[in-house]
Structures are given as C-alpha cells and as structure tokens.
Amino acid sequence: MGTGPAARHAAPMTNEPHVEPTPPEPAPEPKKLTRSGSDALIGGVASGLGRYFDLDPLLFRVGFVALSFAGGIGVIAYLLLLVFVPSDGAERPGGRSRSLTVAGAVALGVALVVFLGSPVFFFGPALLILAVIGLAAYVLWRAFGGTPAGDPARTAGQIALFGLLACAVAGAAVGVGLAAALGGGVVIASLAVVTGLVLIGTAFAGGARWLIVPALVLVLPLGFVAAADIDLEGGVGDRQYRPAAMSELRDRYELGIGELDVDLRDLDLPNGRTDMAIDVGIGEVVVYVPADACVTSDVSIGAGLADIFDRDHEGLDVAFAESGNQPAGRPTLHIDGDLGLGVLEVVREGAFPDETHDDPFSVSSGRDGGLARGTNCA
Amino acid sequence: MRRLDRTSLVAGLVVTVAGVILLLDRVGALDMRFGYGLPLLIAVVGAVLLAAGLEGPRHRG
C-alpha cells in the first residue's frame, strides 16, 4: 500500500453504489412583468399583468375598458404599458412588429372616433393632445432604434436619450408652429409636400425613413396652427385701450400673444350699428361695453372660451353669431371676434347682479327694466 | 435591385396629402378646423405607424 499523495486521493473500493452529486438548484429568476405575445387580444398587456399577478387577465381587460370611460385613463395606461413594458418575445411571424401595428391601429381608431363624434366615446381635448404627443414620441423613439430592453439600466439610458431627443424635436416643433403662426405657413406646407414627395421617391430605392420625423415636425405643428387659425402678427404683450371719443375707436384691435382690454365705457356710441373687429392669436380679451349699448357678435375661436354677458361657448372650433333684435334709436356694438387660442369676454358695467344674469336670454324682465328676449340690450 | 420600402411610401403619401391640405388652408382655399384637423393629424401618425408595424424593422447591412 502506498502512502504517497496518489494513494491518499485514490477512490475507496467499496460495494456501495456510486451516487452522482446533484448540482445545486439554480435560484429562481425574479418575476418580470412582460407583455404576452401568445395570449394577446391587442398588445398582450392584460395577459402579462394576469401572469405577473397570478390573476385572470379578464379582470385587467375589464378594468382597462372601465377606466377608459373615466376620462380616458384606461387608454392612456394601456398605451403607456404597451410602449414601456417589453414583450416576452413571442412576436407575430413574418417580421411584423405587433406593437407598432397596435399603436397605428389605436391612432386610427381614435381618429375615427373623433371624426364621427360618437357620444358613447367621450375623449376630451387633453386626451387627444396626449395621444398626438405620445404617438409622435413613439415614432421618434422607434425611428432611433428604441426597443424595450430587459435590463433596467439599459432601458433607463434609452429613455434618457429619448427624452433629450424628444426635447429637441419638441423645440423644433414649437419653432415650426411659431413660424407658421407668424405667416410662414405657405413655406412650411410647401416644405412638407416636398418632403413627402422625396419620401415617395426614395421608397422605390430602399427608402429614407429618417425623413419621417422631420416631415412630422413640419406637418403636426402646422396642422395645429391651421386648425386653431392662430395668427401672431399682432405682436406680443398686454394692451389696454380706453377710447373716450368715437375718433379714438379703432375698426380693428389686433394682438399676437397676450392680454387685450378694450374699455368702451367712456364712449358715447351713436345710435345704429358700430362695428369693431378683434383679432388675437393666443390670449385673453375683455371688452367692456357701455351700459346703454346693445351688443351683437360674430365670434370664431379655435380652442377656448367665449363669455358674452355670462353666456359661455367653449371647446374646440367655437363659432357662433348673436344678432338678436337691434332696437331702433339705440346704439348697437357689433363685435367680430377671431381668436386662435384663448378667452373672449364681453361684460357690461354693473348692469346685472350675478344672480340674475346667468342666462339673460331666458328672462324677460330684470331689475333694470329687463332684457329683451333675443337681444344683448340692457 | 433595391426593394420597395412601404413605410417610406405610405409616410410620403400621407405627408404629401396632409401638406397639400395645409397649403390649401394657408392660401385660403379651405378653412381647416379642429373637427377634422385633429383626426387628420392623428391619422397621419397612425398610418405611418401602421405601415411600419406591418412591414417590420428594416434590415441593415
């Protein structure tokens, strides 16, 4: 028998069966929230949540639908999860990107609902703006190769980079919008058409997808400015006018951005109709009218509020005309108001206490001799 | 021969159409409003996303 190291390390000769050592069980991987690619009705968000929380996905689907009727919170939450929660990898065959397809389908669906104006689906302006910004941001993110990553640090880095790029694009969009509102709309629209034609032309030679982002930066702000009909050529700041004589009264009061006060209380308006136009891009306008004047109006506001003697018209595409009866022998001021974004308020000095002028058209008499139905005369 | 990039094609078409509509608005030939302007803008973005999603990522190299 040897006593050297070889003998010490020799395996003992026994009759017991040899048992292979079992490798240690690997530690269970931490549970990770992913979207389900195999059990997805839309984007696999509800299925992923159900798998993560060990609950029936139907509960989450019902929750998303229910919250969609609570100011659209469900839609926003679903879209955020769709964008930022990674898929489990089971994408559609054929190289199709399910998330992009879903995002596009959702955008077209929102567009259709808004266009049809269905009373069942109420989407406020805030949700629409969020949808536009979110979808544009998602296009930007994907255009730069963004994909949901499993590594939180990598995802955080991607989001930070995306945030910087989004800020740059937002700045460019604001610049385009300002240029359009300052009269450069024709040039910007022409550039958009040219960019679109270049995209079409290059599509047959492999494509130039990088042009999509600049094209959207041209089209989207210009579209907003055009829809609101914003005109900033009247300058920026706060303006107050208080003409004391008819010779000081202007035919038109213009302002680009700011607050405009037109105080006509010192003015002795002649009998008959006096026209006054107000053109403001973005801001607030207050017109104070003499106590004895009747007022008619023709108002157009892209987005905002018109408050004519406490009768409110608000929302998108506000347009109305109030002519009423114009009594002979009394001064009548006709206000032709055109605002892009903002508030137009017409008030009469101390004519009516608050509790009696909630709806002047609905009352036939008041403290000061009453309101003639269908007129804005005190 | 390089293959047709349908994403660029769709994006080009919708951007061109939107650009023409906006150009007509700016020269006063039509009056664009939020009522159909917002759906138009969302549809532009949606069409581009849909085309990109259906075609899939472009292979580089």
Tab-separated table of C-alpha atoms in Angstrom:
chain	number	residue	atom	x	y	z
A	1	MET	CA	0.000	0.000	0.000
A	2	GLY	CA	1.407	3.314	-0.974
A	3	THR	CA	1.327	6.199	1.366
A	4	GLY	CA	2.005	8.957	-1.117
A	5	PRO	CA	-0.408	11.620	-2.351
A	6	ALA	CA	-1.631	9.355	-5.149
A	7	ALA	CA	-2.663	6.755	-2.637
A	8	ARG	CA	-4.399	9.326	-0.438
A	9	HIS	CA	-6.500	10.581	-3.340
A	10	ALA	CA	-7.395	7.150	-4.638
A	11	ALA	CA	-11.087	6.370	-4.590
A	12	PRO	CA	-12.047	3.910	-1.862
A	13	MET	CA	-13.001	0.478	-3.082
A	14	THR	CA	-16.452	-0.188	-1.625
A	15	ASN	CA	-19.528	-2.099	-2.709
A	16	GLU	CA	-21.876	0.933	-2.249
A	17	PRO	CA	-23.473	2.223	-5.469
A	18	HIS	CA	-21.924	5.362	-6.858
A	19	VAL	CA	-24.167	8.418	-6.497
A	20	GLU	CA	-23.599	11.345	-8.792
A	21	PRO	CA	-23.593	14.621	-6.870
A	22	THR	CA	-26.655	16.631	-7.801
A	23	PRO	CA	-25.909	20.137	-8.957
A	24	PRO	CA	-27.391	22.895	-6.789
A	25	GLU	CA	-30.743	24.097	-7.991
A	26	PRO	CA	-30.469	27.452	-9.702
A	27	ALA	CA	-32.051	30.327	-7.883
A	28	PRO	CA	-35.477	31.135	-9.315
A	29	GLU	CA	-35.373	34.095	-11.647
A	30	PRO	CA	-37.095	37.183	-10.315
A	31	LYS	CA	-40.576	37.609	-11.685
A	32	LYS	CA	-40.570	40.106	-14.512
A	33	LEU	CA	-43.519	41.944	-15.995
A	34	THR	CA	-43.723	41.306	-19.718
A	35	ARG	CA	-46.436	41.528	-22.324
A	36	SER	CA	-47.721	38.219	-23.540
A	37	GLY	CA	-47.156	37.594	-27.209
A	38	SER	CA	-49.020	34.306	-27.300
A	39	ASP	CA	-52.171	35.243	-25.383
A	40	ALA	CA	-52.845	38.756	-26.579
A	41	LEU	CA	-56.077	40.349	-27.661
A	42	ILE	CA	-54.414	43.661	-28.539
A	43	GLY	CA	-50.951	44.164	-27.143
A	44	GLY	CA	-50.725	41.422	-24.517
A	45	VAL	CA	-50.749	43.919	-21.642
A	46	ALA	CA	-53.660	42.382	-19.723
A	47	SER	CA	-52.308	38.859	-20.234
A	48	GLY	CA	-48.902	39.971	-18.994
A	49	LEU	CA	-50.417	41.605	-15.917
A	50	GLY	CA	-52.501	38.494	-15.248
A	51	ARG	CA	-49.428	36.278	-15.476
A	52	TYR	CA	-47.426	38.600	-13.240
A	53	PHE	CA	-50.076	38.852	-10.519
A	54	ASP	CA	-51.434	35.298	-10.946
A	55	LEU	CA	-54.879	36.629	-11.746
A	56	ASP	CA	-57.296	36.139	-14.604
A	57	PRO	CA	-56.371	38.554	-17.434
A	58	LEU	CA	-60.083	39.184	-17.904
A	59	LEU	CA	-60.046	41.238	-14.697
A	60	PHE	CA	-57.441	43.593	-16.160
A	61	ARG	CA	-59.256	43.779	-19.513
A	62	VAL	CA	-62.465	44.805	-17.783
A	63	GLY	CA	-60.504	47.302	-15.705
A	64	PHE	CA	-58.899	48.932	-18.763
A	65	VAL	CA	-62.268	49.219	-20.509
A	66	ALA	CA	-63.959	50.643	-17.425
A	67	LEU	CA	-61.201	53.200	-16.835
A	68	SER	CA	-61.371	54.263	-20.484
A	69	PHE	CA	-64.728	55.808	-19.706
A	70	ALA	CA	-63.224	57.699	-16.773
A	71	GLY	CA	-61.595	60.452	-18.777
A	72	GLY	CA	-59.644	58.013	-20.918
A	73	ILE	CA	-57.349	56.910	-18.095
A	74	GLY	CA	-57.611	53.287	-19.207
A	75	VAL	CA	-56.487	54.101	-22.739
A	76	ILE	CA	-53.550	56.172	-21.507
A	77	ALA	CA	-52.490	53.484	-19.012
A	78	TYR	CA	-52.762	50.774	-21.642
A	79	LEU	CA	-50.717	52.748	-24.186
A	80	LEU	CA	-48.022	53.521	-21.611
A	81	LEU	CA	-47.762	49.855	-20.648
A	82	LEU	CA	-47.788	48.893	-24.308
A	83	VAL	CA	-44.836	51.158	-25.013
A	84	PHE	CA	-42.710	50.630	-21.925
A	85	VAL	CA	-43.352	47.014	-20.898
A	86	PRO	CA	-41.247	44.643	-23.000
A	87	SER	CA	-42.788	41.741	-24.840
A	88	ASP	CA	-41.946	38.178	-23.836
A	89	GLY	CA	-40.556	37.709	-27.318
A	90	ALA	CA	-43.449	35.893	-28.934
A	91	GLU	CA	-43.987	38.325	-31.737
A	92	ARG	CA	-46.067	37.697	-34.825
A	93	PRO	CA	-44.403	35.677	-37.548
A	94	GLY	CA	-43.353	37.349	-40.756
A	95	GLY	CA	-41.231	40.066	-39.207
A	96	ARG	CA	-44.218	42.208	-38.274
A	97	SER	CA	-43.926	44.458	-35.283
A	98	ARG	CA	-47.030	43.914	-33.214
A	99	SER	CA	-46.535	46.961	-31.025
A	100	LEU	CA	-46.215	49.303	-33.989
A	101	THR	CA	-49.238	47.721	-35.612
A	102	VAL	CA	-51.269	48.114	-32.450
A	103	ALA	CA	-50.145	51.714	-31.951
A	104	GLY	CA	-51.098	52.554	-35.517
A	105	ALA	CA	-54.463	50.848	-35.184
A	106	VAL	CA	-55.174	52.693	-31.929
A	107	ALA	CA	-54.292	56.024	-33.557
A	108	LEU	CA	-56.577	55.374	-36.497
A	109	GLY	CA	-59.315	54.264	-34.109
A	110	VAL	CA	-59.017	57.452	-32.067
A	111	ALA	CA	-59.052	59.498	-35.270
A	112	LEU	CA	-62.203	57.713	-36.424
A	113	VAL	CA	-63.975	58.160	-33.089
A	114	VAL	CA	-63.115	61.858	-33.001
A	115	PHE	CA	-64.224	62.345	-36.578
A	116	LEU	CA	-67.518	60.563	-36.004
A	117	GLY	CA	-68.031	62.359	-32.717
A	118	SER	CA	-69.692	59.374	-31.123
A	119	PRO	CA	-71.395	60.339	-27.875
A	120	VAL	CA	-70.562	56.920	-26.440
A	121	PHE	CA	-66.827	57.536	-26.501
A	122	PHE	CA	-66.039	60.846	-24.939
A	123	PHE	CA	-62.432	61.847	-25.459
A	124	GLY	CA	-61.560	65.286	-24.167
A	125	PRO	CA	-59.055	67.595	-25.828
A	126	ALA	CA	-56.421	66.735	-23.248
A	127	LEU	CA	-56.541	63.072	-24.207
A	128	LEU	CA	-56.296	63.911	-27.882
A	129	ILE	CA	-53.283	66.107	-27.327
A	130	LEU	CA	-51.712	63.378	-25.207
A	131	ALA	CA	-52.429	60.842	-27.915
A	132	VAL	CA	-50.786	63.012	-30.578
A	133	ILE	CA	-47.737	63.727	-28.422
A	134	GLY	CA	-47.459	60.118	-27.295
A	135	LEU	CA	-47.706	58.682	-30.772
A	136	ALA	CA	-45.284	61.211	-32.212
A	137	ALA	CA	-42.878	60.437	-29.388
A	138	TYR	CA	-43.211	56.717	-30.021
A	139	VAL	CA	-42.450	57.227	-33.715
A	140	LEU	CA	-39.371	59.196	-32.732
A	141	TRP	CA	-38.264	56.522	-30.279
A	142	ARG	CA	-38.646	53.714	-32.785
A	143	ALA	CA	-37.086	55.773	-35.549
A	144	PHE	CA	-33.927	55.882	-33.477
A	145	GLY	CA	-33.987	52.143	-32.891
A	146	GLY	CA	-35.609	52.113	-29.461
A	147	THR	CA	-36.808	48.720	-28.229
A	148	PRO	CA	-37.976	47.763	-24.759
A	149	ALA	CA	-34.963	46.234	-23.012
A	150	GLY	CA	-34.968	43.711	-20.194
A	151	ASP	CA	-32.064	45.411	-18.474
A	152	PRO	CA	-33.430	48.278	-16.350
A	153	ALA	CA	-30.200	50.291	-16.660
A	154	ARG	CA	-30.266	49.987	-20.426
A	155	THR	CA	-33.924	50.917	-20.508
A	156	ALA	CA	-33.262	53.946	-18.303
A	157	GLY	CA	-30.454	55.013	-20.606
A	158	GLN	CA	-32.674	54.634	-23.633
A	159	ILE	CA	-35.425	56.662	-22.022
A	160	ALA	CA	-32.977	59.408	-21.014
A	161	LEU	CA	-31.596	59.617	-24.534
A	162	PHE	CA	-35.074	59.541	-25.935
A	163	GLY	CA	-36.080	62.346	-23.578
A	164	LEU	CA	-33.281	64.546	-24.866
A	165	LEU	CA	-34.178	63.794	-28.460
A	166	ALA	CA	-37.844	64.384	-27.707
A	167	CYS	CA	-36.978	67.796	-26.223
A	168	ALA	CA	-35.024	68.673	-29.354
A	169	VAL	CA	-37.883	67.590	-31.596
A	170	ALA	CA	-40.406	69.433	-29.400
A	171	GLY	CA	-38.296	72.575	-29.661
A	172	ALA	CA	-38.187	72.231	-33.421
A	173	ALA	CA	-41.944	71.686	-33.495
A	174	VAL	CA	-42.555	74.818	-31.413
A	175	GLY	CA	-40.298	76.750	-33.771
A	176	VAL	CA	-42.221	75.469	-36.775
A	177	GLY	CA	-45.507	76.371	-35.093
A	178	LEU	CA	-44.337	79.902	-34.311
A	179	ALA	CA	-43.055	80.352	-37.854
A	180	ALA	CA	-46.396	79.154	-39.213
A	181	ALA	CA	-48.329	81.491	-36.913
A	182	LEU	CA	-46.131	84.398	-37.997
A	183	GLY	CA	-47.072	83.956	-41.629
A	184	GLY	CA	-44.717	81.232	-42.805
A	185	GLY	CA	-47.413	78.630	-43.249
A	186	VAL	CA	-47.239	78.531	-47.030
A	187	VAL	CA	-43.494	77.900	-46.974
A	188	ILE	CA	-43.798	75.213	-44.292
A	189	ALA	CA	-46.657	73.473	-46.082
A	190	SER	CA	-44.655	73.540	-49.311
A	191	LEU	CA	-41.661	72.031	-47.499
A	192	ALA	CA	-43.942	69.293	-46.132
A	193	VAL	CA	-45.199	68.486	-49.621
A	194	VAL	CA	-41.639	68.349	-50.954
A	195	THR	CA	-40.558	66.127	-48.056
A	196	GLY	CA	-43.490	63.812	-48.743
A	197	LEU	CA	-42.610	63.581	-52.422
A	198	VAL	CA	-38.974	62.831	-51.572
A	199	LEU	CA	-40.158	60.065	-49.241
A	200	ILE	CA	-42.257	58.609	-52.047
A	201	GLY	CA	-39.390	58.841	-54.486
A	202	THR	CA	-36.847	57.249	-52.186
A	203	ALA	CA	-39.274	54.486	-51.200
A	204	PHE	CA	-38.525	52.789	-54.509
A	205	ALA	CA	-34.797	52.932	-53.825
A	206	GLY	CA	-34.756	51.446	-50.359
A	207	GLY	CA	-36.450	54.296	-48.505
A	208	ALA	CA	-35.294	57.185	-46.350
A	209	ARG	CA	-37.139	56.616	-43.104
A	210	TRP	CA	-35.095	59.213	-41.273
A	211	LEU	CA	-37.097	61.815	-43.215
A	212	ILE	CA	-40.321	60.738	-41.496
A	213	VAL	CA	-39.514	62.581	-38.268
A	214	PRO	CA	-38.703	65.933	-39.954
A	215	ALA	CA	-41.825	65.503	-42.084
A	216	LEU	CA	-43.991	65.061	-38.981
A	217	VAL	CA	-42.261	68.002	-37.298
A	218	LEU	CA	-43.406	70.100	-40.247
A	219	VAL	CA	-46.937	68.732	-40.572
A	220	LEU	CA	-48.125	68.384	-36.967
A	221	PRO	CA	-47.418	71.913	-35.630
A	222	LEU	CA	-48.603	73.481	-38.865
A	223	GLY	CA	-51.780	71.425	-38.644
A	224	PHE	CA	-52.397	72.642	-35.100
A	225	VAL	CA	-51.796	76.279	-36.056
A	226	ALA	CA	-54.050	75.904	-39.085
A	227	ALA	CA	-56.854	74.230	-37.111
A	228	ALA	CA	-56.753	76.900	-34.417
A	229	ASP	CA	-56.192	79.629	-37.011
A	230	ILE	CA	-53.504	81.212	-34.862
A	231	ASP	CA	-52.120	84.498	-36.138
A	232	LEU	CA	-49.300	86.059	-34.122
A	233	GLU	CA	-48.633	89.025	-36.372
A	234	GLY	CA	-50.222	91.497	-33.938
A	235	GLY	CA	-47.274	91.480	-31.532
A	236	VAL	CA	-46.718	90.200	-28.009
A	237	GLY	CA	-47.669	91.784	-24.669
A	238	ASP	CA	-50.545	93.263	-22.734
A	239	ARG	CA	-52.560	96.056	-24.319
A	240	GLN	CA	-55.186	98.340	-22.824
A	241	TYR	CA	-57.365	100.685	-24.861
A	242	ARG	CA	-59.921	103.112	-23.421
A	243	PRO	CA	-61.165	105.393	-26.174
A	244	ALA	CA	-63.029	108.446	-24.917
A	245	ALA	CA	-64.353	109.591	-28.277
A	246	MET	CA	-65.529	107.878	-31.446
A	247	SER	CA	-62.492	109.250	-33.265
A	248	GLU	CA	-60.292	107.152	-30.972
A	249	LEU	CA	-62.207	103.948	-31.563
A	250	ARG	CA	-60.382	101.614	-33.933
A	251	ASP	CA	-62.016	99.409	-36.515
A	252	ARG	CA	-59.749	96.538	-35.508
A	253	TYR	CA	-57.788	95.601	-32.400
A	254	GLU	CA	-55.019	93.051	-33.004
A	255	LEU	CA	-52.660	91.149	-30.723
A	256	GLY	CA	-50.457	88.104	-31.301
A	257	ILE	CA	-49.943	86.784	-27.773
A	258	GLY	CA	-51.079	88.468	-24.562
A	259	GLU	CA	-53.970	90.164	-22.840
A	260	LEU	CA	-56.101	92.745	-24.571
A	261	ASP	CA	-58.534	95.033	-22.753
A	262	VAL	CA	-60.847	97.262	-24.771
A	263	ASP	CA	-62.788	99.527	-22.442
A	264	LEU	CA	-65.609	101.391	-24.163
A	265	ARG	CA	-67.402	102.584	-21.043
A	266	ASP	CA	-66.386	106.194	-21.602
A	267	LEU	CA	-67.576	106.088	-25.179
A	268	ASP	CA	-70.801	107.690	-26.312
A	269	LEU	CA	-71.777	105.295	-29.094
A	270	PRO	CA	-74.037	106.764	-31.758
A	271	ASN	CA	-77.420	105.266	-32.489
A	272	GLY	CA	-77.246	102.485	-35.025
A	273	ARG	CA	-74.583	99.908	-35.597
A	274	THR	CA	-70.888	100.353	-34.827
A	275	ASP	CA	-68.503	97.621	-35.956
A	276	MET	CA	-65.400	96.568	-34.072
A	277	ALA	CA	-63.109	93.664	-35.005
A	278	ILE	CA	-60.837	91.829	-32.573
A	279	ASP	CA	-58.078	89.550	-33.833
A	280	VAL	CA	-55.937	87.748	-31.241
A	281	GLY	CA	-53.652	84.757	-31.771
A	282	ILE	CA	-53.244	83.431	-28.230
A	283	GLY	CA	-54.523	85.216	-25.158
A	284	GLU	CA	-57.375	86.793	-23.282
A	285	VAL	CA	-59.633	89.589	-24.461
A	286	VAL	CA	-62.002	91.595	-22.310
A	287	VAL	CA	-64.398	94.100	-23.872
A	288	TYR	CA	-66.240	96.470	-21.558
A	289	VAL	CA	-69.317	97.927	-23.227
A	290	PRO	CA	-71.347	100.994	-22.276
A	291	ALA	CA	-74.409	100.318	-20.169
A	292	ASP	CA	-76.835	101.607	-22.777
A	293	ALA	CA	-75.403	99.748	-25.781
A	294	CYS	CA	-76.868	96.672	-27.403
A	295	VAL	CA	-74.283	94.116	-28.475
A	296	THR	CA	-74.260	91.690	-31.365
A	297	SER	CA	-71.378	89.374	-32.104
A	298	ASP	CA	-69.832	87.049	-34.627
A	299	VAL	CA	-67.129	85.036	-32.881
A	300	SER	CA	-64.732	82.324	-34.005
A	301	ILE	CA	-62.276	80.683	-31.587
A	302	GLY	CA	-60.036	77.743	-32.482
A	303	ALA	CA	-59.891	76.450	-28.922
A	304	GLY	CA	-61.064	78.292	-25.853
A	305	LEU	CA	-63.982	80.131	-24.336
A	306	ALA	CA	-66.296	82.971	-25.291
A	307	ASP	CA	-68.182	84.586	-22.448
A	308	ILE	CA	-70.745	87.079	-23.727
A	309	PHE	CA	-72.587	88.509	-20.752
A	310	ASP	CA	-72.046	85.206	-18.942
A	311	ARG	CA	-73.299	83.063	-21.796
A	312	ASP	CA	-70.473	80.624	-22.334
A	313	HIS	CA	-69.417	78.943	-25.548
A	314	GLU	CA	-66.355	76.789	-25.056
A	315	GLY	CA	-64.372	73.970	-26.562
A	316	LEU	CA	-62.777	73.373	-29.937
A	317	ASP	CA	-63.961	75.195	-33.057
A	318	VAL	CA	-66.109	77.661	-31.154
A	319	ALA	CA	-68.122	79.634	-33.692
A	320	PHE	CA	-71.364	81.477	-33.123
A	321	ALA	CA	-73.225	84.608	-34.088
A	322	GLU	CA	-75.626	86.533	-31.920
A	323	SER	CA	-77.667	89.069	-33.788
A	324	GLY	CA	-80.911	89.330	-31.849
A	325	ASN	CA	-83.172	92.331	-32.293
A	326	GLN	CA	-81.497	95.638	-32.766
A	327	PRO	CA	-83.912	98.244	-31.414
A	328	ALA	CA	-84.101	101.412	-33.460
A	329	GLY	CA	-82.831	104.514	-31.837
A	330	ARG	CA	-80.295	102.727	-29.679
A	331	PRO	CA	-76.561	102.214	-30.131
A	332	THR	CA	-75.537	98.720	-31.153
A	333	LEU	CA	-71.957	97.486	-30.981
A	334	HIS	CA	-71.130	94.587	-33.295
A	335	ILE	CA	-68.061	92.596	-32.197
A	336	ASP	CA	-66.356	90.490	-34.844
A	337	GLY	CA	-64.015	88.327	-32.731
A	338	ASP	CA	-61.391	85.959	-34.098
A	339	LEU	CA	-59.148	84.125	-31.614
A	340	GLY	CA	-56.811	81.206	-32.116
A	341	LEU	CA	-56.446	80.009	-28.545
A	342	GLY	CA	-57.893	81.893	-25.617
A	343	VAL	CA	-60.790	83.627	-23.943
A	344	LEU	CA	-63.066	86.393	-25.148
A	345	GLU	CA	-65.170	88.058	-22.502
A	346	VAL	CA	-67.744	90.799	-23.040
A	347	VAL	CA	-69.009	92.495	-19.896
A	348	ARG	CA	-71.280	95.390	-19.166
A	349	GLU	CA	-70.523	97.707	-16.332
A	350	GLY	CA	-72.703	96.927	-13.339
A	351	ALA	CA	-75.814	96.181	-15.368
A	352	PHE	CA	-76.863	92.997	-13.688
A	353	PRO	CA	-76.135	91.327	-10.408
A	354	ASP	CA	-74.617	87.872	-10.716
A	355	GLU	CA	-77.728	86.027	-9.586
A	356	THR	CA	-79.884	87.437	-12.371
A	357	HIS	CA	-77.670	87.161	-15.422
A	358	ASP	CA	-76.821	83.520	-15.599
A	359	ASP	CA	-78.876	83.276	-18.748
A	360	PRO	CA	-80.180	86.673	-19.830
A	361	PHE	CA	-81.925	85.169	-22.844
A	362	SER	CA	-84.145	83.156	-20.574
A	363	VAL	CA	-85.550	86.086	-18.599
A	364	SER	CA	-87.832	88.765	-19.860
A	365	SER	CA	-87.503	91.271	-17.095
A	366	GLY	CA	-84.939	92.248	-14.564
A	367	ARG	CA	-84.002	94.784	-12.020
A	368	ASP	CA	-83.028	97.479	-14.516
A	369	GLY	CA	-86.031	97.310	-16.723
A	370	GLY	CA	-85.302	93.900	-18.097
A	371	LEU	CA	-83.740	92.184	-21.050
A	372	ALA	CA	-85.449	91.963	-24.373
A	373	ARG	CA	-85.522	88.270	-25.362
A	374	GLY	CA	-83.018	87.553	-28.111
A	375	THR	CA	-81.035	90.763	-27.710
A	376	ASN	CA	-77.991	91.843	-25.733
A	377	CYS	CA	-79.548	95.121	-24.674
A	378	ALA	CA	-79.712	96.259	-21.098
B	1	MET	CA	-32.321	45.849	-57.270
B	2	ARG	CA	-33.399	47.503	-54.027
B	3	ARG	CA	-36.748	46.554	-52.615
B	4	LEU	CA	-39.703	48.875	-52.112
B	5	ASP	CA	-39.858	50.400	-48.640
B	6	ARG	CA	-43.578	50.546	-47.989
B	7	THR	CA	-43.164	52.534	-44.763
B	8	SER	CA	-41.484	55.381	-46.633
B	9	LEU	CA	-44.077	55.116	-49.383
B	10	VAL	CA	-47.050	55.347	-47.002
B	11	ALA	CA	-45.387	58.090	-44.964
B	12	GLY	CA	-44.664	60.029	-48.138
B	13	LEU	CA	-48.222	59.695	-49.372
B	14	VAL	CA	-49.878	60.810	-46.143
B	15	VAL	CA	-47.401	63.646	-45.584
B	16	THR	CA	-47.931	64.848	-49.150
B	17	VAL	CA	-51.713	64.757	-48.809
B	18	ALA	CA	-51.596	66.498	-45.438
B	19	GLY	CA	-49.162	69.069	-46.822
B	20	VAL	CA	-51.446	69.847	-49.749
B	21	ILE	CA	-54.449	70.245	-47.423
B	22	LEU	CA	-52.451	72.554	-45.156
B	23	LEU	CA	-51.197	74.514	-48.146
B	24	LEU	CA	-54.778	74.995	-49.337
B	25	ASP	CA	-55.709	76.212	-45.866
B	26	ARG	CA	-52.849	78.667	-45.755
B	27	VAL	CA	-53.687	80.180	-49.129
B	28	GLY	CA	-57.331	80.460	-48.089
B	29	ALA	CA	-58.788	77.831	-50.400
B	30	LEU	CA	-60.274	75.938	-47.447
B	31	ASP	CA	-60.783	76.540	-43.773
B	32	MET	CA	-59.285	73.844	-41.595
B	33	ARG	CA	-60.894	73.228	-38.197
B	34	PHE	CA	-60.110	71.042	-35.217
B	35	GLY	CA	-63.171	68.951	-36.012
B	36	TYR	CA	-61.428	67.314	-38.917
B	37	GLY	CA	-57.905	68.690	-38.476
B	38	LEU	CA	-57.163	66.667	-35.347
B	39	PRO	CA	-58.398	63.372	-36.835
B	40	LEU	CA	-56.296	64.145	-39.911
B	41	LEU	CA	-53.152	64.676	-37.872
B	42	ILE	CA	-53.728	61.569	-35.758
B	43	ALA	CA	-54.481	59.564	-38.884
B	44	VAL	CA	-51.187	60.717	-40.446
B	45	VAL	CA	-49.229	59.419	-37.464
B	46	GLY	CA	-51.367	56.280	-37.255
B	47	ALA	CA	-50.917	55.417	-40.922
B	48	VAL	CA	-47.139	55.736	-40.624
B	49	LEU	CA	-47.108	53.554	-37.506
B	50	LEU	CA	-49.379	51.004	-39.105
B	51	ALA	CA	-47.237	50.789	-42.228
B	52	ALA	CA	-44.063	50.447	-40.164
B	53	GLY	CA	-45.679	47.834	-37.962
B	54	LEU	CA	-46.955	45.731	-40.846
B	55	GLU	CA	-43.664	45.880	-42.717
B	56	GLY	CA	-41.413	45.292	-39.735
B	57	PRO	CA	-37.941	46.635	-38.990
B	58	ARG	CA	-35.622	47.274	-41.887
B	59	HIS	CA	-32.584	45.019	-42.023
B	60	ARG	CA	-29.373	46.921	-42.120
B	61	GLY	CA	-26.287	45.896	-43.877
